[in-house]
PDB file of C-alpha atoms and ligand atoms in Angstrom:
ATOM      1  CA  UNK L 600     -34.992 -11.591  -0.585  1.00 97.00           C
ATOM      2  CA  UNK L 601     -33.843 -14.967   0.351  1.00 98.00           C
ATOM      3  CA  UNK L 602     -30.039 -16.594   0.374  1.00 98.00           C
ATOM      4  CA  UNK L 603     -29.566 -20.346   0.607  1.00 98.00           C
ATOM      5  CA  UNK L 604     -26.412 -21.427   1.831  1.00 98.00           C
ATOM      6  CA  UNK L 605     -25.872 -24.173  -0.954  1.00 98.00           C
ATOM      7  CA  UNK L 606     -22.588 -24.992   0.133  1.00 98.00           C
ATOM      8  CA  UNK L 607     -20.217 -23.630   2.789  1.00 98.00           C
ATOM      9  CA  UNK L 608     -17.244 -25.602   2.609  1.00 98.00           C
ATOM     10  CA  UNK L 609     -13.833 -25.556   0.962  1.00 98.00           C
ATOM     11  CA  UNK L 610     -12.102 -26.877  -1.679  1.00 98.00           C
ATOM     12  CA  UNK L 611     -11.706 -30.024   0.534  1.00 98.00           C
ATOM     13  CA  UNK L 612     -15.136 -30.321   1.724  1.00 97.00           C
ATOM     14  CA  UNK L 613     -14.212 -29.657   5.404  1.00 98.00           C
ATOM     15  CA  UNK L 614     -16.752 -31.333   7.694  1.00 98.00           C
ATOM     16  CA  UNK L 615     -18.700 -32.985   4.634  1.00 98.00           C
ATOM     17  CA  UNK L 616     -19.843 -29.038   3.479  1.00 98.00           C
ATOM     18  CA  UNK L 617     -20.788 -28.549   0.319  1.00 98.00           C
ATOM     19  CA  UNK L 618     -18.701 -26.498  -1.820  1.00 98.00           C
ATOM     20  CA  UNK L 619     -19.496 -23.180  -2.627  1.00 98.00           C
ATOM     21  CA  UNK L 620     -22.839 -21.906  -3.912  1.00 98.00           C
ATOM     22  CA  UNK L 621     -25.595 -19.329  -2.580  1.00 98.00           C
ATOM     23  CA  UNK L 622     -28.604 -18.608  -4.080  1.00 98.00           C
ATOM     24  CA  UNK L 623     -30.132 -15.873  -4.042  1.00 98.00           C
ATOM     25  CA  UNK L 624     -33.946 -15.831  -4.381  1.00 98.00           C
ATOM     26  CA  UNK L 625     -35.878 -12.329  -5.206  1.00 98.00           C
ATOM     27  CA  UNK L 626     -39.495 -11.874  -6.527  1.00 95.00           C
ATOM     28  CA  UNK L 627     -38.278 -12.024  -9.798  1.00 97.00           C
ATOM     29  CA  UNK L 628     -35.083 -12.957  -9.662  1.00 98.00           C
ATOM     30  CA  UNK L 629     -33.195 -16.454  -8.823  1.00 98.00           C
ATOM     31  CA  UNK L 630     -29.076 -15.944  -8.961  1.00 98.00           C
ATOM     32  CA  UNK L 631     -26.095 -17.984  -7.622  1.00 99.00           C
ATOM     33  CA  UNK L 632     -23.058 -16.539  -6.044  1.00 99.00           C
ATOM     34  CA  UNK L 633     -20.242 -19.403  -6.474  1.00 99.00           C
ATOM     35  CA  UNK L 634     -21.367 -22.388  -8.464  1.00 99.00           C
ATOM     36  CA  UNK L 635     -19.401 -25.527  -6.988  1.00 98.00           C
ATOM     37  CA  UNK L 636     -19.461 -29.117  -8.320  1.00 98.00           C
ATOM     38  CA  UNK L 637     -22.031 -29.421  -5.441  1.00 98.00           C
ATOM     39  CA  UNK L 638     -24.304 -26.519  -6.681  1.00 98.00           C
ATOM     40  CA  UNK L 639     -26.865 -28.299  -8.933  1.00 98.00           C
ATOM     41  CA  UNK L 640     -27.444 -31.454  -6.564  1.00 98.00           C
ATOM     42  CA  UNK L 641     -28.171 -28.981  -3.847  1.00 98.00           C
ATOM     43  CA  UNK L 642     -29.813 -26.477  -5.647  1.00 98.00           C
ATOM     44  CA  UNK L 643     -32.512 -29.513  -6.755  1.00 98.00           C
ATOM     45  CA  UNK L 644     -32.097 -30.613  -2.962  1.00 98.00           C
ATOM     46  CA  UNK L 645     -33.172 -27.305  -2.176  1.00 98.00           C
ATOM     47  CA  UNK L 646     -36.768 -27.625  -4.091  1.00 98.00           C
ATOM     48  CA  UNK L 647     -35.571 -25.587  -7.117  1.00 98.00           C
ATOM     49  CA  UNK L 648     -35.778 -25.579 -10.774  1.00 98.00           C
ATOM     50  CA  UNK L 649     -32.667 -25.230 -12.207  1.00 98.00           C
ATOM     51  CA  UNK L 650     -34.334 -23.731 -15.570  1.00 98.00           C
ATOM     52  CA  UNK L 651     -35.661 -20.868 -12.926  1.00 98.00           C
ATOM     53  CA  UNK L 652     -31.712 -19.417 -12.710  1.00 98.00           C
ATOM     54  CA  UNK L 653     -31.082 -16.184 -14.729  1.00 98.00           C
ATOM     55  CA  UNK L 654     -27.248 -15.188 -13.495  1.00 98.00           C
ATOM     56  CA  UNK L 655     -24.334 -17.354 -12.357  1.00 99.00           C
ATOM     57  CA  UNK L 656     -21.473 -14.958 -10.553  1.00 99.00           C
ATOM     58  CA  UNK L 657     -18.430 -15.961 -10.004  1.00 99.00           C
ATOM     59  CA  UNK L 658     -16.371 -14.687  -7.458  1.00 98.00           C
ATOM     60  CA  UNK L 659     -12.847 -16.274  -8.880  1.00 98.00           C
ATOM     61  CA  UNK L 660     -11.658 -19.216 -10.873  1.00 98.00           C
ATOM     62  CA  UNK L 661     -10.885 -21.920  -8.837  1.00 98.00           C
ATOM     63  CA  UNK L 662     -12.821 -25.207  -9.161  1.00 98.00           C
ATOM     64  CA  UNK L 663     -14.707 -24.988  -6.116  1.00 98.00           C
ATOM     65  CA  UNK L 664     -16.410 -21.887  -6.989  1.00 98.00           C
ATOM     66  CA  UNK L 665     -17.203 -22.399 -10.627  1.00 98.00           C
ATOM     67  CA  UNK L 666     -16.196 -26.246 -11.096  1.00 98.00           C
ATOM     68  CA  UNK L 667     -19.877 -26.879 -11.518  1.00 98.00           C
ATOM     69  CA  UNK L 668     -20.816 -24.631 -14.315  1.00 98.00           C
ATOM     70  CA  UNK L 669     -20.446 -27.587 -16.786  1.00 98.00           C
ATOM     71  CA  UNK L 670     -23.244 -29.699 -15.044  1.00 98.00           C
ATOM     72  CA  UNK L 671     -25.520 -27.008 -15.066  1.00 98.00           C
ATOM     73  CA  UNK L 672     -24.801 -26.950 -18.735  1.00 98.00           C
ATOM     74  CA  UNK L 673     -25.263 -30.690 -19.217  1.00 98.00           C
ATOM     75  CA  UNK L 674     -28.999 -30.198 -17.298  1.00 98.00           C
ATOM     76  CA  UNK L 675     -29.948 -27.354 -19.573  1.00 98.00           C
ATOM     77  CA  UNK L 676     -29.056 -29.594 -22.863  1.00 97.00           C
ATOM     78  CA  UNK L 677     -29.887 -32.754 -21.739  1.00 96.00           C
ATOM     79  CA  UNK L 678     -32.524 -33.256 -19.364  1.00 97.00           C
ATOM     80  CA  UNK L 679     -34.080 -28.753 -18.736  1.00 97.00           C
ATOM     81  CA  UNK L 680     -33.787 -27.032 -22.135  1.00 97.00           C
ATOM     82  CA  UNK L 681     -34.048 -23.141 -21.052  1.00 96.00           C
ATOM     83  CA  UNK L 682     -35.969 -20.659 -23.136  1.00 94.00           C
ATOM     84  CA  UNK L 683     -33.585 -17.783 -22.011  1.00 96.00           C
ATOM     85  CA  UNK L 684     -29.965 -17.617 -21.754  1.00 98.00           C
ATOM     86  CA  UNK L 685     -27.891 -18.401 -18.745  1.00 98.00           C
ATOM     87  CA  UNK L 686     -26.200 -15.108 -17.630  1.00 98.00           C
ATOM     88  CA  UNK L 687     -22.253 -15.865 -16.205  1.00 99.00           C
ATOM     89  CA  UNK L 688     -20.270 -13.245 -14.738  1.00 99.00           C
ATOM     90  CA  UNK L 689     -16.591 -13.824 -13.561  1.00 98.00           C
ATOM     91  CA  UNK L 690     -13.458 -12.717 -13.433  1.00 98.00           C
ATOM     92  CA  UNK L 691     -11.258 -12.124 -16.858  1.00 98.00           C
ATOM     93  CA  UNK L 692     -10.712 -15.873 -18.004  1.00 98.00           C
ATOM     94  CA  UNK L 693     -14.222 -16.694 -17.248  1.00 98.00           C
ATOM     95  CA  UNK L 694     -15.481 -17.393 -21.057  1.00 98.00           C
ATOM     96  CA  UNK L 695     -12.691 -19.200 -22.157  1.00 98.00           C
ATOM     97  CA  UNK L 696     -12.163 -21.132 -18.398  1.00 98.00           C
ATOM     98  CA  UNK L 697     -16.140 -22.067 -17.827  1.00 98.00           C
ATOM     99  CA  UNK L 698     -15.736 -23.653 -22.097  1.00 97.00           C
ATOM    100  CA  UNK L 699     -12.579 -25.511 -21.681  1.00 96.00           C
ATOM    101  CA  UNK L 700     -13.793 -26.898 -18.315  1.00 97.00           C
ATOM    102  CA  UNK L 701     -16.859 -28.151 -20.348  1.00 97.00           C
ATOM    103  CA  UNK L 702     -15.051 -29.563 -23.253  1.00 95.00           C
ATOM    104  CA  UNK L 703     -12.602 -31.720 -20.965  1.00 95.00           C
ATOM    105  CA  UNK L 704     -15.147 -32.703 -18.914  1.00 95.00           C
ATOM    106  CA  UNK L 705     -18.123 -33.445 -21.433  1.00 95.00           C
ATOM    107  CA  UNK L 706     -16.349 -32.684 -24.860  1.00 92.00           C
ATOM    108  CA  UNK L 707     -15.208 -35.215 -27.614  1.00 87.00           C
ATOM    109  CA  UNK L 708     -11.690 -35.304 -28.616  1.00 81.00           C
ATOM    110  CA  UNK L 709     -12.611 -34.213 -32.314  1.00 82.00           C
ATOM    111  CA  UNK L 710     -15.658 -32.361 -31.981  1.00 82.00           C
ATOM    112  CA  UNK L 711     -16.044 -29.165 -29.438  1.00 82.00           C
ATOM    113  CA  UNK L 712     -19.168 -29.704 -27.335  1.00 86.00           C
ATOM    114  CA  UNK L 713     -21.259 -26.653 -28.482  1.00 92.00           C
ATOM    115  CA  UNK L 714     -22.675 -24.868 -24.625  1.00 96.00           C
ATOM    116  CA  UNK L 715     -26.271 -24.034 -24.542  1.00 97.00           C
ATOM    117  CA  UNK L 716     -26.991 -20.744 -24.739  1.00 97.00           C
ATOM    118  CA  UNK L 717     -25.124 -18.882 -22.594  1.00 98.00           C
ATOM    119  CA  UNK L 718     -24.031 -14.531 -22.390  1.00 98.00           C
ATOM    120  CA  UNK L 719     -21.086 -14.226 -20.739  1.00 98.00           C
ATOM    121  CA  UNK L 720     -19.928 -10.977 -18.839  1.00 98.00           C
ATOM    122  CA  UNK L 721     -16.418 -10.452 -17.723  1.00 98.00           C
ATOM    123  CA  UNK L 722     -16.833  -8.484 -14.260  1.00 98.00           C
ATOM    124  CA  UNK L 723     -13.588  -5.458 -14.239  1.00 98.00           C
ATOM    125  CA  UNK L 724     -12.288  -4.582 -10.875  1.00 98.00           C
ATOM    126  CA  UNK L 725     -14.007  -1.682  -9.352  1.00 98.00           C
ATOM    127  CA  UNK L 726     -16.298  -0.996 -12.662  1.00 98.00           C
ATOM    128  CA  UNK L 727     -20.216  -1.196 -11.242  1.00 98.00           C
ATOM    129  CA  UNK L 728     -22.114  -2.988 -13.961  1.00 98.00           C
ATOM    130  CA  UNK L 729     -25.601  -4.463 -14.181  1.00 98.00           C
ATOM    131  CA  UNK L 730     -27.042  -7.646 -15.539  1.00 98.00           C
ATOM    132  CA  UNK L 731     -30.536  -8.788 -15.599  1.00 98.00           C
ATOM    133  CA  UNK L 732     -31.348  -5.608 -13.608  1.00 98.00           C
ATOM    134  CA  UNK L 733     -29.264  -7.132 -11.043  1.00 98.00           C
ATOM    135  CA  UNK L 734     -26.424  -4.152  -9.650  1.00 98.00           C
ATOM    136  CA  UNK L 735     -22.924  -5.715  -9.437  1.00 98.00           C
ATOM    137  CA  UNK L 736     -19.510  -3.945  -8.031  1.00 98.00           C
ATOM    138  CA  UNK L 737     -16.494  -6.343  -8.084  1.00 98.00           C
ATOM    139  CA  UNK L 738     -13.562  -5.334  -6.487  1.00 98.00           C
ATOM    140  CA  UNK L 739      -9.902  -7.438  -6.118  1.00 98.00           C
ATOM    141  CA  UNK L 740      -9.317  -9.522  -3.578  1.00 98.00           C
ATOM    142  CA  UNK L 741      -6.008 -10.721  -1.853  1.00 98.00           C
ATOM    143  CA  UNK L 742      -6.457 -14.279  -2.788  1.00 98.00           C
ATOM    144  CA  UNK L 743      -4.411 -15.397  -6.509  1.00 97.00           C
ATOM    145  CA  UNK L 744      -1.383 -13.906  -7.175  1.00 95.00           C
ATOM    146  CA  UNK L 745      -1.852 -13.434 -10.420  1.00 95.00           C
ATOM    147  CA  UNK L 746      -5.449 -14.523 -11.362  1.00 97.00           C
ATOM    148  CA  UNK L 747      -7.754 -12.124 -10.514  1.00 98.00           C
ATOM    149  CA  UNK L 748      -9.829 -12.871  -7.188  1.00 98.00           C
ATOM    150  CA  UNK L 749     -12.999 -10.751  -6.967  1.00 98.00           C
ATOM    151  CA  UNK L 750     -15.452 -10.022  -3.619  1.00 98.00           C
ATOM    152  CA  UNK L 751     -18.493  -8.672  -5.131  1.00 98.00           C
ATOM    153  CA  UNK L 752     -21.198  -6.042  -4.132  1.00 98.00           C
ATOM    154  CA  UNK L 753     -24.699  -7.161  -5.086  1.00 98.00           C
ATOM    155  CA  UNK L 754     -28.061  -4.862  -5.086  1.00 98.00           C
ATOM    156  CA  UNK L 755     -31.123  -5.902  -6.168  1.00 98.00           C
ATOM    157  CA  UNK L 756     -34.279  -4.024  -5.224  1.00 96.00           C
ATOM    158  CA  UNK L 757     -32.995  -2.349  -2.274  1.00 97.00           C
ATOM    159  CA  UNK L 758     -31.045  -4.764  -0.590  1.00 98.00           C
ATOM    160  CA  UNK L 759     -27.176  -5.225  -0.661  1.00 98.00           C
ATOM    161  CA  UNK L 760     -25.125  -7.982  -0.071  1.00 98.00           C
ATOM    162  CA  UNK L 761     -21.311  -7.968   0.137  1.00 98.00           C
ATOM    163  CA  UNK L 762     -19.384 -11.398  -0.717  1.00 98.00           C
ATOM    164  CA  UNK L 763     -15.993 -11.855   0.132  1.00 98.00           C
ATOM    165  CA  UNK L 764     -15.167 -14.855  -2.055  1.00 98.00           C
ATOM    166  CA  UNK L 765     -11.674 -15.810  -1.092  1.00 98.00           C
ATOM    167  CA  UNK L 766      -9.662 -13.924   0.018  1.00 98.00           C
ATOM    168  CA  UNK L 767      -7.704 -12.601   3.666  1.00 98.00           C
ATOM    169  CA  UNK L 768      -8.635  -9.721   5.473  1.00 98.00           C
ATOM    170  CA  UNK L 769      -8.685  -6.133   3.437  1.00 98.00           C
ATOM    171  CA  UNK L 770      -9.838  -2.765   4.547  1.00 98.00           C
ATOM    172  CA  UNK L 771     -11.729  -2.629   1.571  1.00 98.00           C
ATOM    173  CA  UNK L 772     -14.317  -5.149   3.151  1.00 98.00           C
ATOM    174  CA  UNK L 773     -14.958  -1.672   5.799  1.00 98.00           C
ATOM    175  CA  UNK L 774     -15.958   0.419   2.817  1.00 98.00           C
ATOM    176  CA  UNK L 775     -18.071  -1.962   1.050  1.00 98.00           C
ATOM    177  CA  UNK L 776     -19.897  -3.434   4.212  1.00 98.00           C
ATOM    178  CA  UNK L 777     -21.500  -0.064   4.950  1.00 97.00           C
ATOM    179  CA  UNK L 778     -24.881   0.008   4.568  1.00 89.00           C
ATOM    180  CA  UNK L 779     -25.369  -3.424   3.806  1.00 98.00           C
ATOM    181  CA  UNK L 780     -27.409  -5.456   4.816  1.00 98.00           C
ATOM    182  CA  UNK L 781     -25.298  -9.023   4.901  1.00 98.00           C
ATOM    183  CA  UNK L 782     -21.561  -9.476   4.600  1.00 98.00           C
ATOM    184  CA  UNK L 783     -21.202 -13.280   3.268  1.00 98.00           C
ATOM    185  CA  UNK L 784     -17.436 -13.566   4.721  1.00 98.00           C
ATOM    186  CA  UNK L 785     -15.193 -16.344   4.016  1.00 98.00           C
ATOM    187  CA  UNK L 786     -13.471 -17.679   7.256  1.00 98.00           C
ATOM    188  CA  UNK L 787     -11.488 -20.132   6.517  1.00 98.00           C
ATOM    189  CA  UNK L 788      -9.414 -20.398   9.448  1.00 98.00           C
ATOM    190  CA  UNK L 789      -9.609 -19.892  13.313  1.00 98.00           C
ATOM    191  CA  UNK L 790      -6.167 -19.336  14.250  1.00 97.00           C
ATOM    192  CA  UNK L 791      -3.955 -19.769  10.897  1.00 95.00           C
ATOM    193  CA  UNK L 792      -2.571 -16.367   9.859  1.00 92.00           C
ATOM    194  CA  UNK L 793      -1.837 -17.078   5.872  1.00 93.00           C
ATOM    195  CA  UNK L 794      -1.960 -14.285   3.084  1.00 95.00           C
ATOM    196  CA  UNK L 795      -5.059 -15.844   1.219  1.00 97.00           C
ATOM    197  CA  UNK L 796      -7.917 -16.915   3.423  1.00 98.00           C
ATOM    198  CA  UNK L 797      -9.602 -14.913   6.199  1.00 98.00           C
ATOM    199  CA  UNK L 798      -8.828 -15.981   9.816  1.00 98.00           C
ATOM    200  CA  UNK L 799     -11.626 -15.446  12.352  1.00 98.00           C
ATOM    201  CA  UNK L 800      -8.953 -13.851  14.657  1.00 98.00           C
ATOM    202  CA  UNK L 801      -8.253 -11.085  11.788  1.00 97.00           C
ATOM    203  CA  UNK L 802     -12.036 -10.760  11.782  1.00 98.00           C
ATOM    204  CA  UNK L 803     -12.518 -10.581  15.605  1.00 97.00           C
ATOM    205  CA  UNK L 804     -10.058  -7.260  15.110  1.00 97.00           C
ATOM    206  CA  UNK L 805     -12.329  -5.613  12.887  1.00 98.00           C
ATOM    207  CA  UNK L 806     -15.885  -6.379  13.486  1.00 97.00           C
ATOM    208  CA  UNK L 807     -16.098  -3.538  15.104  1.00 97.00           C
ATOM    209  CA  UNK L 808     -15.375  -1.688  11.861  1.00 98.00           C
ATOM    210  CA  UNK L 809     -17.722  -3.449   9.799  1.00 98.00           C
ATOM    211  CA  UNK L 810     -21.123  -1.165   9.872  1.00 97.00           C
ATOM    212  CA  UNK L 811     -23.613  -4.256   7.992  1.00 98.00           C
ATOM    213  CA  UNK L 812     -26.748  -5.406   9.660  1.00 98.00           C
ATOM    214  CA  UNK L 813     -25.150  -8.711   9.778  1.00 98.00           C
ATOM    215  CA  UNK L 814     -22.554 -10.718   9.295  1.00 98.00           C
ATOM    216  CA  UNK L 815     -22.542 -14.456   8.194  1.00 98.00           C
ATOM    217  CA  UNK L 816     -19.853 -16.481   7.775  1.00 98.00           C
ATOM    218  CA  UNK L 817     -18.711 -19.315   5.406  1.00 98.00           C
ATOM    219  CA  UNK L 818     -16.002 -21.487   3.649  1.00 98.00           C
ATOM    220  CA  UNK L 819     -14.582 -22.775   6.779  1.00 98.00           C
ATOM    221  CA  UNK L 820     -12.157 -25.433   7.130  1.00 98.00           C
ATOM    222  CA  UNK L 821     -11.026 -27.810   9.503  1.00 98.00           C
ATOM    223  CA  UNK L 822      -9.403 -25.617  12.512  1.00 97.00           C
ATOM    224  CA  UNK L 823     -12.266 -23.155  12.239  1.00 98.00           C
ATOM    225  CA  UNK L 824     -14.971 -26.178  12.457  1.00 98.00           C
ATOM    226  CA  UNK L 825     -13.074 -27.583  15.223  1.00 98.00           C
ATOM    227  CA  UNK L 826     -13.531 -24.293  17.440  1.00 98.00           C
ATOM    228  CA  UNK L 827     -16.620 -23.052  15.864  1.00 96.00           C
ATOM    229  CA  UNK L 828     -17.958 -22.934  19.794  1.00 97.00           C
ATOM    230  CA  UNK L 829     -15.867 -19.887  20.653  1.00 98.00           C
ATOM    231  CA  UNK L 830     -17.160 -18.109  17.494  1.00 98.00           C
ATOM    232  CA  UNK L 831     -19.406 -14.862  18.288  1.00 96.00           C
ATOM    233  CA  UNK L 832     -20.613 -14.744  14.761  1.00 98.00           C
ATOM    234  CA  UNK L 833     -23.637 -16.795  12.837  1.00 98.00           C
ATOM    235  CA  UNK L 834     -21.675 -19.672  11.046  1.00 98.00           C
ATOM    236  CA  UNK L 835     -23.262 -20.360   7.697  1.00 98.00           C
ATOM    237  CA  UNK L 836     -24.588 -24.286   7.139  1.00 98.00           C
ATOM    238  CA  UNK L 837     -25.398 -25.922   4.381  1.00 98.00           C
ATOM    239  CA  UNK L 838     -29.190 -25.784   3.776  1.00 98.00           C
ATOM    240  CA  UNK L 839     -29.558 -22.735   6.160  1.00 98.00           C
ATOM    241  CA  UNK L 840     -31.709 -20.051   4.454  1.00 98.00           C
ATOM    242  CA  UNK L 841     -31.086 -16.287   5.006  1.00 98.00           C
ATOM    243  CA  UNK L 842     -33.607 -13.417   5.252  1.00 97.00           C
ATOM    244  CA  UNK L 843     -32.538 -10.257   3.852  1.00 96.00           C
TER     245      UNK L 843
HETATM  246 ZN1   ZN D1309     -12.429 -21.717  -2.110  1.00 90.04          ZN
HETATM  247 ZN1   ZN D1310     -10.014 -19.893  -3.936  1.00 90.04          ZN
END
């Protein structure tokens, strides 16, 4: 299994990153974690067919991690027809959030835009579910206050990978990071202590509690690329392609 780092930046686009989107490439399988405005141009960079994509999951609704659902939509309708339905997972809110985004940015004022054929699956916290044979656990995040932030387990044919989306440091990430085999952290921060992003300092204090093969990390803004020479840990770039 292969993940390309579509896009590690932030909301702001920190050190002209991409915003976020990995993709995940199995035998059979081609999935994105995140879907950014910047997904599709990168995913094309990246030699793919965007027709090839059977799941979207979305780790939380803010526009740099699902923003670029409606482009994706706009290439299967336009330009990529699909024979098979686009599978998008997310957080309660996703259905109605990933339409509405589509109709403001592509609808007409007296006509809803009708989406291509898409299934949509709202992802509980803590209920394991599958889609497209593809195992999922989501699990809240300290991110939103009241929106629900989700990091998400994902197994597919015997490999795991744990995604923190955004969020600050939990214990929950030592539970979930056992046995597998990459933790796809957000760090947004070097130094900056705040209660929703992940600081690499926090991390530094538990690394030693994390028991995954390996450890790469992502979403990083403008103090953490600044220092990124002090960090001990692989920092994720745009383009970079995992093994798993
Ligand atoms: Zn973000
Ligand atoms: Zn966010």
């Amino acid at each position: 299994m292969k993940l390309h780092i579509l896009g590690c930046g932030d909301a702001s686009g920190s050190g002209g990153r991409n915003h976020s989107g990995y993709l995940v490439e199995a035998v059979d399988r081609l999935f994105l974690l995140d879907c950014g405005p910047t997904t599709l141009p990168a995913m094309k960079r990246a030699g793919f067919d965007s027709r090839r994509l059977d799941a979207v999951f979305i780790s939380h609704l803010h526009g740099d991690h699902y923003g670029g659902l409606p482009f994706f939509f706009m290439d299967f309708l336009c330009d990529h027809p699909r024979e098979k339905p686009l599978h998008v997972a997310g957080p309660p809110g996703i259905e109605e959030r990933a339409r509405g985004l589509f109709q403001l940015m592509y609808g007409d004022l007296l006509e809803p835009r009708e989406l291509p054929a898409t299934e949509f699956h709202v992802l509980e916290p803590d209920r394991q579910t599958i889609i497209q044979d593809i195992q999922l656990f989501p699990f809240r995040v300290p991110h939103q206050v009241r929106d629900i932030s989700l990091g998400l387990k994902v197994a597919y044919q015997g490999k795991t990978i744990l995604f923190s989306g955004d969020s600050s440091w939990t214990d929950q990430f030592v539970m979930h990071a056992r046995a597998a085999d990459l933790f796809l952290c957000e760090c947004s921060f070097f130094e900056r202590d705040v209660p929703n992003h992940m600081s690499y300092r926090k991390l530094q204090q538990n690394l030693a509690r994390l028991e995954c093969k390996s450890i790469v990390l992502t979403h990083m803004g403008e103090e953490m690329l600044a220092r990124k020479d002090e960090v001990k840990v692989r920092l994720a770039e745009d383009g970079m392609v995992v093994d798993i």
